[in-house]
Amino acid sequence: MTHTHGHGAGMGDALRLVFWELTAACNLKCRHCRAEAQEEAVAGEMTTEEILRVAGEIRTVGDPIIVLSGGEPLIRPDFFAIAGKCSELFSRVALATNGTMVDDELARRIAAVGIQRVSVSLDGAYAATHDAFRGLQGSFAQALAGCAALRRAGLPLQINVTVTKHNDTELPALLELTKEIGADALHVFMLVPVGCGLEMLEDGRLSPERSEEVLTWLFEQSMALQGEMHIKATCAPMYFRIMRQVSHERGIPLPTGAGMHAVTRGCLAGSAVCFISRLGEVQPCGYLPTIAGNVREQPFAEIWNESPLFATLRDPNLLTGKCGACGYRKVCLGCRARAYAVHGSYLAEEPDCSYQPPAYAAREACDVA
């Protein structure tokens, strides 16, 4: 379903996921942080009352998965009030934490308030890699202790990893570690160069060819572990092309079942996903710093349904460069945030994709000739 400006959200644009940045405050200093986290809360962050009001507004639009994140959301003294209200309103509420603050008592409180899944980030399979990334010696051991406490509290656990040149060779070992600690899911994020991650643009970002190798390996693992663990690529819409190509080449059906709803589409920024900043700004995703509106100034439903920015992102026919010529564009769409970071336009081609659409390659050859 496509949209033009002013037509608002349609049936194909059901809100599935809201990432909610509760605070910039954090106890770590990660090299690739989107939020450029601070040691303490920044002036102007949304109040408890504002957050609870907006939660109610989101519920009028749909029943998306709500991911409470930061910074480190557990630093907020009102975290459990917010989480409790969200658990009343929404069917699925998740927490994204670095895990270092979680002990048995806190894990029990997280479970009791209705959080249904917790994600903890591990940026390597070994302490040296993770601690260097996170800017704190001992943070790997603390994160693993937090994971163990969450599992003891009976909480489903998801491990997140941002892949860079510094840790891509550790992915097989990290997958084994994820199994060992009893996690239910491994979500692999391809680096989007925003926030602190901009500093890693040259020395950390994988080449398009290496990205292709990593994502192909990931799909193979997801097939091998189907039913045992949910493996997903995030901020890697070309994964949805790779899935189809590998499935076709090997004559195997695409995986189905729980957690595989996203087989349909790659980048969902602005069409099924949005991000709310600590200041109330509504963005297509946390990595795309373009603003559709502010919940302090207008109702969430109005922003979601009527934002011209979201209407543009909902139309794959507006993509330019090789993404615009690609036969996979409607299932992939390319990462709009990486396009914006590298090319200055969120409609430009995905810079980390190695695929050359046949029609585009032929046209390029004619242009050269």
Short mmCIF file of N, CA and C in Angstrom, two decimals, residues 1-3 312-320 323-326 329-330 333 347:
data_model
loop_
_atom_site.label_atom_id
_atom_site.label_comp_id
_atom_site.label_asym_id
_atom_site.label_seq_id
_atom_site.Cartn_x
_atom_site.Cartn_y
_atom_site.Cartn_z
N MET A 1 0.85 -1.20 0.00
CA MET A 1 0.00 0.00 0.00
C MET A 1 0.88 1.24 0.00
N THR A 2 0.64 2.15 -0.90
CA THR A 2 1.45 3.35 -0.96
C THR A 2 0.64 4.55 -0.51
N HIS A 3 1.34 5.61 -0.19
CA HIS A 3 0.66 6.80 0.31
C HIS A 3 1.29 8.02 -0.31
N THR A 312 5.96 9.97 3.49
CA THR A 312 7.04 9.77 2.51
C THR A 312 7.72 8.42 2.72
N LEU A 313 8.02 8.10 4.00
CA LEU A 313 8.72 6.84 4.30
C LEU A 313 7.86 5.61 4.01
N ARG A 314 6.55 5.81 3.94
CA ARG A 314 5.63 4.69 3.68
C ARG A 314 5.50 4.36 2.19
N ASP A 315 6.18 5.11 1.35
CA ASP A 315 6.06 4.89 -0.09
C ASP A 315 7.40 4.45 -0.69
N PRO A 316 7.60 3.13 -0.90
CA PRO A 316 8.88 2.64 -1.43
C PRO A 316 9.19 3.16 -2.82
N ASN A 317 8.16 3.66 -3.53
CA ASN A 317 8.38 4.17 -4.89
C ASN A 317 9.13 5.49 -4.90
N LEU A 318 9.30 6.11 -3.74
CA LEU A 318 10.03 7.38 -3.66
C LEU A 318 11.53 7.20 -3.46
N LEU A 319 11.97 5.95 -3.25
CA LEU A 319 13.40 5.70 -3.03
C LEU A 319 14.19 6.03 -4.29
N THR A 320 15.42 6.49 -4.09
CA THR A 320 16.26 6.88 -5.23
C THR A 320 17.50 5.98 -5.31
N CYS A 323 18.42 1.66 -4.76
CA CYS A 323 17.25 1.18 -4.01
C CYS A 323 15.97 1.41 -4.81
N GLY A 324 15.89 2.55 -5.50
CA GLY A 324 14.70 2.86 -6.29
C GLY A 324 14.53 1.93 -7.47
N ALA A 325 15.64 1.36 -7.97
CA ALA A 325 15.59 0.47 -9.13
C ALA A 325 15.55 -1.01 -8.75
N CYS A 326 15.57 -1.28 -7.44
CA CYS A 326 15.73 -2.67 -6.98
C CYS A 326 14.39 -3.41 -6.90
N ARG A 329 12.94 -3.81 -3.41
CA ARG A 329 12.77 -2.60 -2.59
C ARG A 329 11.57 -2.66 -1.65
N LYS A 330 10.50 -3.35 -2.04
CA LYS A 330 9.30 -3.36 -1.19
C LYS A 330 9.44 -4.30 0.01
N LEU A 333 13.63 -2.07 1.41
CA LEU A 333 13.61 -0.61 1.55
C LEU A 333 14.96 0.01 1.90
N LEU A 347 15.95 9.17 1.58
CA LEU A 347 15.40 8.43 0.44
C LEU A 347 16.51 7.90 -0.47
#
